[in-house]
Short mmCIF file of C-alpha atoms in Angstrom, two decimals:
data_model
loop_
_atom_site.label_atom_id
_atom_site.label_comp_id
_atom_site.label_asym_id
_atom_site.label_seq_id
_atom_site.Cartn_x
_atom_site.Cartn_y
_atom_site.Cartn_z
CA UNK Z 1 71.85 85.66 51.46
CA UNK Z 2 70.29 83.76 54.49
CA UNK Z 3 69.81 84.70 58.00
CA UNK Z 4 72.95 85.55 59.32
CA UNK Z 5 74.03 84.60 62.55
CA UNK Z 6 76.29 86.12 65.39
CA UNK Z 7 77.73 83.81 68.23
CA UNK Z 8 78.73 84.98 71.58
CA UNK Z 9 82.31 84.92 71.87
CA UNK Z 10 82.45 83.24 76.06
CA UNK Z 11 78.92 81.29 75.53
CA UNK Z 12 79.17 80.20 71.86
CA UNK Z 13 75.45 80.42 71.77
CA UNK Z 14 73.62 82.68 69.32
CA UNK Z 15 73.97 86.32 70.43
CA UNK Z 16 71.74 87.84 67.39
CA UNK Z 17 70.51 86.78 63.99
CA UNK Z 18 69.59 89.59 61.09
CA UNK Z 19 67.77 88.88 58.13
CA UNK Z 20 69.60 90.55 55.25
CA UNK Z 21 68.29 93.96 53.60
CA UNK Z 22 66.42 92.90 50.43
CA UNK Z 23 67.00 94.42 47.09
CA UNK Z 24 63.54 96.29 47.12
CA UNK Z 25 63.99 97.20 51.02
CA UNK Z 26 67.48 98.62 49.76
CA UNK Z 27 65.45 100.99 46.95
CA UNK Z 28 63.77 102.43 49.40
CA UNK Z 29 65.90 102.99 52.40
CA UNK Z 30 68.03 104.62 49.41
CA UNK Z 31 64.75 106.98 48.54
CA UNK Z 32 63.97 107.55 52.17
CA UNK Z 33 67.86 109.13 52.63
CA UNK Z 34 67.64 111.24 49.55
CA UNK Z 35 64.31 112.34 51.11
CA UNK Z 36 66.06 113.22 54.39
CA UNK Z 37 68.98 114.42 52.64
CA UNK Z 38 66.68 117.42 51.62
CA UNK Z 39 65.13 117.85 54.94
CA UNK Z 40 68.21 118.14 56.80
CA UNK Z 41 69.85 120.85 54.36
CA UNK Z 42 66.63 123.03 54.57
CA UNK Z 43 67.10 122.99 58.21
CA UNK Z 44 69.36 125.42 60.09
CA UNK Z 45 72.63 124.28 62.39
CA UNK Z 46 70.96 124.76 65.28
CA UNK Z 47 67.75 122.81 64.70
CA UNK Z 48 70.29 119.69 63.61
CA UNK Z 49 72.22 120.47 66.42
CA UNK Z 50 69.21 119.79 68.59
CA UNK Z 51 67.90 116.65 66.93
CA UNK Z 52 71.91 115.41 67.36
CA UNK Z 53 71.00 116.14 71.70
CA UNK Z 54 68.30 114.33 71.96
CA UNK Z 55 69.26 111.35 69.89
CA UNK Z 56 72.25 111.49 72.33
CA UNK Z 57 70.19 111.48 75.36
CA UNK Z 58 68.04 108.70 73.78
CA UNK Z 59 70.93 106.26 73.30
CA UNK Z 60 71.85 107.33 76.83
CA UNK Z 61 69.19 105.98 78.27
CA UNK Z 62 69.44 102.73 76.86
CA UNK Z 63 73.09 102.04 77.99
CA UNK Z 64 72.43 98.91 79.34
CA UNK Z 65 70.73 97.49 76.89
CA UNK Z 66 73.41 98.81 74.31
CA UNK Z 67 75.91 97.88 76.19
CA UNK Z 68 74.58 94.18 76.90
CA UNK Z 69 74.11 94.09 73.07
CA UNK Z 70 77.48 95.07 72.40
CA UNK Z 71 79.44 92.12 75.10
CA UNK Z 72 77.07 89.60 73.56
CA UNK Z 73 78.20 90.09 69.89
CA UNK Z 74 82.06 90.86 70.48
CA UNK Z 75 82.75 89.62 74.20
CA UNK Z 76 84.10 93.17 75.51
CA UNK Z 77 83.83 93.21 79.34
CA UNK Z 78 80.81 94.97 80.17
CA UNK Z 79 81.99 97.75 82.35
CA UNK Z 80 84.11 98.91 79.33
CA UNK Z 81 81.06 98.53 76.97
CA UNK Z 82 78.63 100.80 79.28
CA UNK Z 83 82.18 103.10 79.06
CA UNK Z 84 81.50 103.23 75.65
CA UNK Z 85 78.41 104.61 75.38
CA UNK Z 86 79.60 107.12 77.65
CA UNK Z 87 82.17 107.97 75.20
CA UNK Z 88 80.34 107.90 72.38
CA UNK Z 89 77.72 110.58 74.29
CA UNK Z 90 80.91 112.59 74.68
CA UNK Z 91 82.09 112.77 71.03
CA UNK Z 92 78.24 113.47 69.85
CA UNK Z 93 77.93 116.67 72.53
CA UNK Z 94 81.83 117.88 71.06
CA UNK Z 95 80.94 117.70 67.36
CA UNK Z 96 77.26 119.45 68.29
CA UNK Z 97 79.03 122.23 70.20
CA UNK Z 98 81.58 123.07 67.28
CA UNK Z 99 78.87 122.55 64.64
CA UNK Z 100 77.68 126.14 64.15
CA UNK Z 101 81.06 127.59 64.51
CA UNK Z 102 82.84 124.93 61.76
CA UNK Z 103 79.94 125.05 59.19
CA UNK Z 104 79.38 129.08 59.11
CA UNK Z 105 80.48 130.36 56.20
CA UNK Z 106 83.73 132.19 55.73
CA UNK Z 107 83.46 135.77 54.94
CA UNK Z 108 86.47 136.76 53.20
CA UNK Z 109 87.97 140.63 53.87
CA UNK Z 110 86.12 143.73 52.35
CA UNK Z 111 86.25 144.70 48.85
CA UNK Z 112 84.94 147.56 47.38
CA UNK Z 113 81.46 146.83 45.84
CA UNK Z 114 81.41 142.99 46.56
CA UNK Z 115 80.92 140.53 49.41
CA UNK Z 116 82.56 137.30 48.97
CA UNK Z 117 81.86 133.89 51.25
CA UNK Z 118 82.66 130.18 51.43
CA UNK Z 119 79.39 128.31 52.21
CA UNK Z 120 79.64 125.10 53.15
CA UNK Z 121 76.88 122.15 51.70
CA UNK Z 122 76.47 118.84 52.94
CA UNK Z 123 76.85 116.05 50.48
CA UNK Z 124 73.48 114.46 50.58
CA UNK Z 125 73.79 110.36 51.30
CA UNK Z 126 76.80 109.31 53.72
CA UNK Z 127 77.41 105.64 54.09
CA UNK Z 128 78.77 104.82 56.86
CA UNK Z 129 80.70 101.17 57.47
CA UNK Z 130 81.88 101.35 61.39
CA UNK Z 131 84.21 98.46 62.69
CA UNK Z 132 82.72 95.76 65.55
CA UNK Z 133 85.84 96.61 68.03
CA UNK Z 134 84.18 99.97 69.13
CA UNK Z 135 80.89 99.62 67.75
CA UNK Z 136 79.62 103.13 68.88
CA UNK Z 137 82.72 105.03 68.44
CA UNK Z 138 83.74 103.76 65.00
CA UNK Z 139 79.81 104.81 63.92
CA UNK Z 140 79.69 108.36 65.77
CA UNK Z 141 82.48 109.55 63.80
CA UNK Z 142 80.82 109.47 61.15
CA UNK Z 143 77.22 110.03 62.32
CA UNK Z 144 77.63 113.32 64.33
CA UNK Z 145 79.31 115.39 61.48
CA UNK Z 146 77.52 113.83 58.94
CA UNK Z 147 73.68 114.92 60.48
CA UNK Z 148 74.97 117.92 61.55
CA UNK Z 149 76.58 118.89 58.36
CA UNK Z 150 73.08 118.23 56.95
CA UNK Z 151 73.72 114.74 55.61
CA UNK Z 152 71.52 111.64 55.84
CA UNK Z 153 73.23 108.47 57.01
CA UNK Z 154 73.54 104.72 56.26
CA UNK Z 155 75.17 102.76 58.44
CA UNK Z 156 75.76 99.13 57.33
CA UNK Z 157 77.47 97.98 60.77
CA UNK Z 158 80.27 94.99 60.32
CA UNK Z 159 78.58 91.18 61.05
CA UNK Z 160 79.71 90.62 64.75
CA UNK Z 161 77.99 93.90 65.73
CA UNK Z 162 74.81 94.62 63.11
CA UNK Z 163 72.69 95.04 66.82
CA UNK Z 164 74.73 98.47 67.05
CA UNK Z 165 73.01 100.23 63.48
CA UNK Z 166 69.77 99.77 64.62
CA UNK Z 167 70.41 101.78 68.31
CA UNK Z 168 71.51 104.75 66.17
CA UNK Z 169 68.39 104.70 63.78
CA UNK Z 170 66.09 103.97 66.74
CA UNK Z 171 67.54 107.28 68.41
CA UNK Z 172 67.61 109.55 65.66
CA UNK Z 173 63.66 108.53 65.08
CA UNK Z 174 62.86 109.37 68.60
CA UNK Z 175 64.54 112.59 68.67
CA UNK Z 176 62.21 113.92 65.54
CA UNK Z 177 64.69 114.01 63.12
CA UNK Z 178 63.53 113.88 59.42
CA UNK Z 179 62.83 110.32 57.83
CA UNK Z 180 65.62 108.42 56.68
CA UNK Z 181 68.04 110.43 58.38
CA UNK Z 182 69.71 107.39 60.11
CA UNK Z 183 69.11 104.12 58.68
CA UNK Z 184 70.31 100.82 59.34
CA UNK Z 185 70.76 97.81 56.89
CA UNK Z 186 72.58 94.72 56.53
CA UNK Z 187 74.22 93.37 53.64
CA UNK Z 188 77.03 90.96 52.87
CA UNK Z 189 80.30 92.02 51.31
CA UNK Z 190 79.29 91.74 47.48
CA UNK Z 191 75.96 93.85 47.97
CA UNK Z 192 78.32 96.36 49.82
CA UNK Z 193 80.88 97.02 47.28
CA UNK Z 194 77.86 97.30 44.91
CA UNK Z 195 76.05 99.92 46.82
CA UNK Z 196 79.35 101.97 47.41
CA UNK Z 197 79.17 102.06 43.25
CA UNK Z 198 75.58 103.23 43.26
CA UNK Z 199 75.09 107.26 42.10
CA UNK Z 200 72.76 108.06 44.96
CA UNK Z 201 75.37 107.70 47.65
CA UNK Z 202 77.28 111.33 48.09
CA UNK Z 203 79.96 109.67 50.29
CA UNK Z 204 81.77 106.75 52.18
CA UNK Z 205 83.36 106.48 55.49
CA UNK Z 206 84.76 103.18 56.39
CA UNK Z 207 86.86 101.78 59.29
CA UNK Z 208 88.49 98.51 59.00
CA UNK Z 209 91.29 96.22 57.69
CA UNK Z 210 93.67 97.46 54.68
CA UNK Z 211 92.37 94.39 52.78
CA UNK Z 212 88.90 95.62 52.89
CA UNK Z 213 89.88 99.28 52.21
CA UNK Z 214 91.51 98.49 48.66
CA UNK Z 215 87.82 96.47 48.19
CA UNK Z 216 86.26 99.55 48.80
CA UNK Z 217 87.91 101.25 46.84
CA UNK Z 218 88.20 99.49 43.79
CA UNK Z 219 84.46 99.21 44.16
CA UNK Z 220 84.35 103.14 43.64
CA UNK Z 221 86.60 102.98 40.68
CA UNK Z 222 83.73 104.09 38.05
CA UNK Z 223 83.07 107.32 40.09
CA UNK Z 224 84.59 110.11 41.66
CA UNK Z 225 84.01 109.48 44.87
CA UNK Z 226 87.05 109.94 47.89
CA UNK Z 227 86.14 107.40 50.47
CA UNK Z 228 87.43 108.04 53.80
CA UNK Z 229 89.19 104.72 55.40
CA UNK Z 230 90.35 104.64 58.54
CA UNK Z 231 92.50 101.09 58.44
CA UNK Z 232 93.98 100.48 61.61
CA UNK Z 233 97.74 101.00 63.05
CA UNK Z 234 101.10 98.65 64.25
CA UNK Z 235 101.05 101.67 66.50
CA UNK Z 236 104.59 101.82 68.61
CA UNK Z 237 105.83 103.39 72.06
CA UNK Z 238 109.07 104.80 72.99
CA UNK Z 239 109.80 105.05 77.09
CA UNK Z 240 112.21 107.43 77.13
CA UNK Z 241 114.41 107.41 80.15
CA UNK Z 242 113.62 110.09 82.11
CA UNK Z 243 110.12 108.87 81.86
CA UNK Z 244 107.64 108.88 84.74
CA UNK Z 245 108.44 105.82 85.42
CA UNK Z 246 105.63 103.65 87.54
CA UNK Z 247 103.01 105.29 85.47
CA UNK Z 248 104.39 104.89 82.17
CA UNK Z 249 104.29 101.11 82.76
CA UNK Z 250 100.86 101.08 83.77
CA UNK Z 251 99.36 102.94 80.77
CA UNK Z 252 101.12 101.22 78.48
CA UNK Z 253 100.22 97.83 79.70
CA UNK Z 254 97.10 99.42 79.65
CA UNK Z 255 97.48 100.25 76.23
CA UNK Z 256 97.88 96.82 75.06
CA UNK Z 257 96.08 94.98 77.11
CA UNK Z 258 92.38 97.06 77.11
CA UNK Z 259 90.10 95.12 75.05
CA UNK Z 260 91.93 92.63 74.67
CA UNK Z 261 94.01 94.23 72.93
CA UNK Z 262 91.51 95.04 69.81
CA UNK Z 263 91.96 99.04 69.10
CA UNK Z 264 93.34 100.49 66.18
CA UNK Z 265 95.10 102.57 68.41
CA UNK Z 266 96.70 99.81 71.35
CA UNK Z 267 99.86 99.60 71.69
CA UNK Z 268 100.93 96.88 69.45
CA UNK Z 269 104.76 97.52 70.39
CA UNK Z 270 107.14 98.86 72.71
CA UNK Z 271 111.08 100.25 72.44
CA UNK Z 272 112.74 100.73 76.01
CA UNK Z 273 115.82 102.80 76.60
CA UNK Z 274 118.29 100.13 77.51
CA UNK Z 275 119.19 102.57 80.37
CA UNK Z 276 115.71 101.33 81.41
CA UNK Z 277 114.73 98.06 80.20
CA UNK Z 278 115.24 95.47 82.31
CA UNK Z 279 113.46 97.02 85.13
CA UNK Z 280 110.76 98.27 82.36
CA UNK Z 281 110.16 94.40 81.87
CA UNK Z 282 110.26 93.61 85.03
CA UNK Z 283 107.62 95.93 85.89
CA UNK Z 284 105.43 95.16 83.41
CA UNK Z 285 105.28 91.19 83.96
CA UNK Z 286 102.65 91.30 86.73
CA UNK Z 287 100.42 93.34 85.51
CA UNK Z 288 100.28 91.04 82.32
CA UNK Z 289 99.67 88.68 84.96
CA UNK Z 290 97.15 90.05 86.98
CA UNK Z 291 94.53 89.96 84.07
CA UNK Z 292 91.42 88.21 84.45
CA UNK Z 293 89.82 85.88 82.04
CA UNK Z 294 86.15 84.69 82.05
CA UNK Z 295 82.60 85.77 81.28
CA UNK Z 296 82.66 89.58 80.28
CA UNK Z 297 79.15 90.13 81.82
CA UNK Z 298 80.76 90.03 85.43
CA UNK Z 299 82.33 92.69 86.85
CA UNK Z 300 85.69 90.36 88.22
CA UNK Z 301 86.44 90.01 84.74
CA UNK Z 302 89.08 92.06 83.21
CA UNK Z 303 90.18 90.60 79.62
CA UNK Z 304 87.41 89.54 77.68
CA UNK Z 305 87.19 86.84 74.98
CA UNK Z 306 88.24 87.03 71.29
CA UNK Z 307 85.90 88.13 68.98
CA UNK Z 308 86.20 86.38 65.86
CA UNK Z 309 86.36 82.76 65.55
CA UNK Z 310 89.98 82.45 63.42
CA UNK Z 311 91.81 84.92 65.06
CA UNK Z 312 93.37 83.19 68.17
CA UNK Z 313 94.84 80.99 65.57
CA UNK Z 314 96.32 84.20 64.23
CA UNK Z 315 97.76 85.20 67.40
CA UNK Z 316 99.57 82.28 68.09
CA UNK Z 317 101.34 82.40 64.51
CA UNK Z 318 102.27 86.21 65.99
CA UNK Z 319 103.90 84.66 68.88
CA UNK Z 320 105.28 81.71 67.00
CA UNK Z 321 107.04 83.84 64.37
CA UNK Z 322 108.44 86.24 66.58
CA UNK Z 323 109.42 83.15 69.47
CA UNK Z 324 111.01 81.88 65.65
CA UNK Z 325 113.49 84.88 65.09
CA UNK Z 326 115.33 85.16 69.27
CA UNK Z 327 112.22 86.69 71.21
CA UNK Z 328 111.69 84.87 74.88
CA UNK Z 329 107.67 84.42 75.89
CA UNK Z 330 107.53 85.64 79.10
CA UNK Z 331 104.18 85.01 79.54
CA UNK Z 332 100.90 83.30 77.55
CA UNK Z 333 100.82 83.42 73.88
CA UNK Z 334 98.34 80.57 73.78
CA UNK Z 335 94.48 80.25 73.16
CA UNK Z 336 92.79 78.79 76.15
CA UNK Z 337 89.39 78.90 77.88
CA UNK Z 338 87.52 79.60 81.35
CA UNK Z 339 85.77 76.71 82.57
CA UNK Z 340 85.42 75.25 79.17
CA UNK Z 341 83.85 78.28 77.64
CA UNK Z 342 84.97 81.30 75.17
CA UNK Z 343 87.63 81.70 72.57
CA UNK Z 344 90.41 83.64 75.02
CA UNK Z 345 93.89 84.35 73.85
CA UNK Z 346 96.35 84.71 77.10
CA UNK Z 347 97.45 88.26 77.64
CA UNK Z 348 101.17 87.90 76.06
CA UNK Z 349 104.69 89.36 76.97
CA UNK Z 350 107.06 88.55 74.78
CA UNK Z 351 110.74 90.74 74.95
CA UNK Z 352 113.69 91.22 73.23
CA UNK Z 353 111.67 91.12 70.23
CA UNK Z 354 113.15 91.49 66.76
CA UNK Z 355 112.88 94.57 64.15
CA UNK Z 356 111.80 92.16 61.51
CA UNK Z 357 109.16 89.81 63.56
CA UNK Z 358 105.66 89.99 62.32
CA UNK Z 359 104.27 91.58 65.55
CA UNK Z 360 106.92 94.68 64.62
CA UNK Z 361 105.21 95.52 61.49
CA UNK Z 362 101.61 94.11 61.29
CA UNK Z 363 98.37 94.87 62.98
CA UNK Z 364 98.09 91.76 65.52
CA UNK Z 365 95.14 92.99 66.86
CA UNK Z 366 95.09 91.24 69.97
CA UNK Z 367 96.75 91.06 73.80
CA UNK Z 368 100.28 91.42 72.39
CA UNK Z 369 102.70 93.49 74.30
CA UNK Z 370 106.19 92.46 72.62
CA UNK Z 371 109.58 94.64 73.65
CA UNK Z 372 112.41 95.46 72.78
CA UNK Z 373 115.40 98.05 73.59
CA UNK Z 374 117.16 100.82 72.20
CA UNK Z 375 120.31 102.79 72.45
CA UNK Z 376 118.80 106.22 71.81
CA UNK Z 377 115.91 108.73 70.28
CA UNK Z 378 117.09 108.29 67.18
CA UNK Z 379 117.29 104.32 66.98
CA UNK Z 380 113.42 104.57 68.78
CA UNK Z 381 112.93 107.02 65.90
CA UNK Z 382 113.72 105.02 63.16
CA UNK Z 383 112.51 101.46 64.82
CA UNK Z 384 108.95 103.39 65.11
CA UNK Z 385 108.64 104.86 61.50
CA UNK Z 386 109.64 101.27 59.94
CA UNK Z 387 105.99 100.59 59.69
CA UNK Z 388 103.31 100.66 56.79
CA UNK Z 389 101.12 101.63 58.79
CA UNK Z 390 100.30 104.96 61.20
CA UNK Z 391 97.66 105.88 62.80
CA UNK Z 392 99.04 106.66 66.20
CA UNK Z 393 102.64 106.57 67.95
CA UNK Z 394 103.12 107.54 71.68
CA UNK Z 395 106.56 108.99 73.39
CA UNK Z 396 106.83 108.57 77.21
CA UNK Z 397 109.08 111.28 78.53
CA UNK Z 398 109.16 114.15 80.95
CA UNK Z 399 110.63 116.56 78.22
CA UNK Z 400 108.34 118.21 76.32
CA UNK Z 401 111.26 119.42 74.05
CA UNK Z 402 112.19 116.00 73.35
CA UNK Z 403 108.70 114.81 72.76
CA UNK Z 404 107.59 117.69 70.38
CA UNK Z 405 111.14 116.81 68.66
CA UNK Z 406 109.91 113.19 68.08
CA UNK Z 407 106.92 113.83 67.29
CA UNK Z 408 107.38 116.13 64.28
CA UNK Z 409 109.15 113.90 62.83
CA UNK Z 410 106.43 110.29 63.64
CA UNK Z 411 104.56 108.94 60.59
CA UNK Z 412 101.62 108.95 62.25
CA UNK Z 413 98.26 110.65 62.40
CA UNK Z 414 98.09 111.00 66.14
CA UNK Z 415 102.02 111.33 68.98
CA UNK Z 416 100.90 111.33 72.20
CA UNK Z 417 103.06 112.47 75.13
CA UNK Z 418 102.43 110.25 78.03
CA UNK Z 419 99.32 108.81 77.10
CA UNK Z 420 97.98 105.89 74.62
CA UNK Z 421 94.95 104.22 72.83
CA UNK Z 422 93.05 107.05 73.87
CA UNK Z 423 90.75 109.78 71.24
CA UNK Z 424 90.34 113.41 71.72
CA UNK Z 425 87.32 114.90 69.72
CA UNK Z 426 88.28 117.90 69.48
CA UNK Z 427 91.64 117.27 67.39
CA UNK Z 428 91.25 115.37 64.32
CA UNK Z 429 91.46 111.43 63.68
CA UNK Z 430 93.39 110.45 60.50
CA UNK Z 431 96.13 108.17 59.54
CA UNK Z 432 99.01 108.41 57.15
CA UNK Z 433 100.63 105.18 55.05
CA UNK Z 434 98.33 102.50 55.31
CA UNK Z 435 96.26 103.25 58.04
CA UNK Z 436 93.97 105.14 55.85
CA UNK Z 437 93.21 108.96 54.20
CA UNK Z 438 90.85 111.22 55.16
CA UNK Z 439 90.21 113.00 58.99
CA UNK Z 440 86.98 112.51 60.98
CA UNK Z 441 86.22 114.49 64.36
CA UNK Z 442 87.40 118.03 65.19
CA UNK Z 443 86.27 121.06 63.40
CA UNK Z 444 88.14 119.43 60.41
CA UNK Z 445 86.08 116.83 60.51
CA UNK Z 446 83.20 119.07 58.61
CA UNK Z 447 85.93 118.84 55.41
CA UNK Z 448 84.85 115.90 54.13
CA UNK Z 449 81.18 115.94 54.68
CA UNK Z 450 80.62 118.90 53.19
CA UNK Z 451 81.50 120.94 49.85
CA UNK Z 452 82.45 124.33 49.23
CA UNK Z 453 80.78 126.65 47.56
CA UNK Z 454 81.66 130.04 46.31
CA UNK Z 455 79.29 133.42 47.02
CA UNK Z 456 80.50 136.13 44.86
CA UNK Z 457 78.25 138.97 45.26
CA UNK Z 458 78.49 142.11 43.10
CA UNK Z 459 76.93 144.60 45.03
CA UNK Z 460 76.65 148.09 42.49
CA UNK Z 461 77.84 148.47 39.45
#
């Protein structure tokens, strides 16, 4: 594998170049974790807990240069990327602050002669494959439990952001931790799926595309080994009609619209109470409008460019396909540039959309907001479930009764009432269908990074 090469999504010039992890570096970042592995079991909660703070604090004081690194390799406006360090600060503090509490063991009730626990053990070797959208925030999911649990960590970052690996490694050397408890490498696909296969790694969390899920997986097919895959979302919205009104338009064109539209979680697509929907569209026209294009380093700038090269070609067949089956363009659906620079994609408004346009059932993964109406709950209901994907779902509404109602009965890992695209870390991140298996964050978030282990104590005879 030769140097590999990252261009900047506005400039097109070369935002970072990585030489590829050789076989024999591989061997012994592999020993080093094992090593660390060890170390970090033999210490207690608390000490992890600490090392966790201050690698926190480290990467906090490098949030420009993080963030920098970050707008360079996928084009996100910089404002949001220093927001992201930010946020991935917060989820680190969460998971530390839970840790001692979710990995104590569980004493069971008293029986005569006997004391009887639950320990939990870390696994040993996590490897951890984060996505380039959210560079930070798809890695700290895994990274905070994992340490804290007592696990070393390898974190092979995606190719548009490998910059991102080597912030977490640098930060988790600074803050004492043992050797080889963070590590960053690089490898191409093939080496990848062959390392996932190899007997010293305990565990693999990966966030991505369905495609490369079932690679993943397949390469894990001689071992019994439960990867967790968190695979993205089609994720709808329902507005309701007795929805705050002003403010539901706002964060949902928010929801869409927020880097550019590349989140798991945006809002991918919307069903309106007809009661409602012509003023919802409306509404929501200018602020599709009102987004600016251009260089993501400057603060003016509100939508930033695309980050990989083929997808605004992707987009457009989006817009196409559903423009092909009744829906009207309201506005964009093209890719264009700012003064001659950067691979943009208009932010798009497309409405009366159908149920069986591409947009409707597939990740688009871009600044898509397409619309359509509905008669009532239950036609929303269905509309929203007709997915194979769900990660997350989102009910606008002023009834909590109605909301809780709905959401019982969403295929999705996440129903928000009257908010979107948006990650508490103290409730748990999963999927169902296609967006993935597994849970990271919350105190449930421990599950899969540890193993159980059964204390049964005789006491007398």
């Amino acid at each position: 594998m030769s140097t590999h090469i990252v261009d900047n999504p506005y400039t097109g010039d070369v935002a970072a170049s990585v030489e590829p992890t050789s076989p024999a570096q591989l061997e012994a970042v592999l020993e080093r974790a094992r090593g660390g592995a060890r170390a970090l079991r033999a210490m207690s909660v608390e000490e992890r807990v600490k090392r966790v703070l201050r690698a926190c604090e480290a990467m906090e004081k490098r949030t420009e240069a993080i963030a920098r690194d970050i707008t360079r390799q996928m084009g996100k406006p910089l404002a949001q990327a220093r927001g992201e360090v930010g946020g991935m600060a917060g989820r680190l503090r969460h998971m530390a602050s839970i840790a001692a509490e979710s990995l104590a063991d569980t004493v069971l009730p008293p029986k005569e002669g006997f004391e009887r626990r639950i320990a939990r053990e870390p696994l040993g070797v996590v490897l951890d494959l984060p996505a380039w959208n959210y560079p930070l925030l798809t890695a700290v999911n895994a990274v905070a439990p994992a340490v804290l649990a007592g696990n070393a960590v390898i974190m092979k970052h995606s190719p548009r952001t490998p910059l991102c690996g080597e912030h977490f490694a640098r930060a988790f050397a600074e803050a004492g931790a043992p050797d080889g408890t963070v590590q960053a490498i690089f490898l191409d696909y093939a080496a990848t799926e062959k390392l996932v296969g190899d007997a010293r790694i305990d565990h693999v969390l990966f966030t991505g595309s369905v495609l490369g899920g079932h690679k993943l997986q397949a390469a894990a097919k001689d071992r019994f080994l439960h990867i967790g895959l968190e695979l993205g979302g089609n994720d709808p919205a329902y507005v309701a009609p007795d929805c705050d009104f002003d403010k539901t338009v706002e964060n949902i064109v928010d929801g869409a619209m927020y880097n550019a539209g590349q989140s798991c979680c945006a809002v991918e697509r919307v069903y309106v109470h007809q009661s409602l929907y012509q003023r919802f569209v409306d509404a929501v026209e200018p602020l599709v409008r009102a987004y600016v294009l251009g260089d993501p380093e400057s603060d003016k700038t509100t939508l930033g460019p695309i980050a990989q090269p083929w997808h605004p070609a992707e987009l457009r067949a989006f817009v196409q396909d559903a423009t092909s089956r009744g829906a009207q363009l309201l506005h964009g659906g093209r890719a264009t540039q700012v003064h001659g620079k950067g691979r943009f994609f208009e932010p798009t408004l497309l409405k009366d959309v159908s149920a069986d346009a591409r947009v409707m059932r597939e990740e688009s993964f871009g600044p898509l907001l397409p619309i359509t109406p509905v008669r009532s709950d239950e036609e929303a209901l269905a509309l929203m479930n007709a997915s194979s994907l769900g990660l997350t779902a989102s009910v606008w509404t002023s009834d909590r009764d109605r909301a809780d109602r709905l959401a019982r009965q969403l295929e999705a890992g996440t129903v928000y009432m009257n908010r979107c695209d948006s990650l508490d870390p103290a409730l748990p991140w999963s999927g169902v269908k296609d967006s993935g298996r597994g849970v990271t964050l919350s105190a449930l978030g421990f599950d899969a990074l540890t193993r159980p282990k059964a204390l049964h104590y005789r006491l007398r005879f």
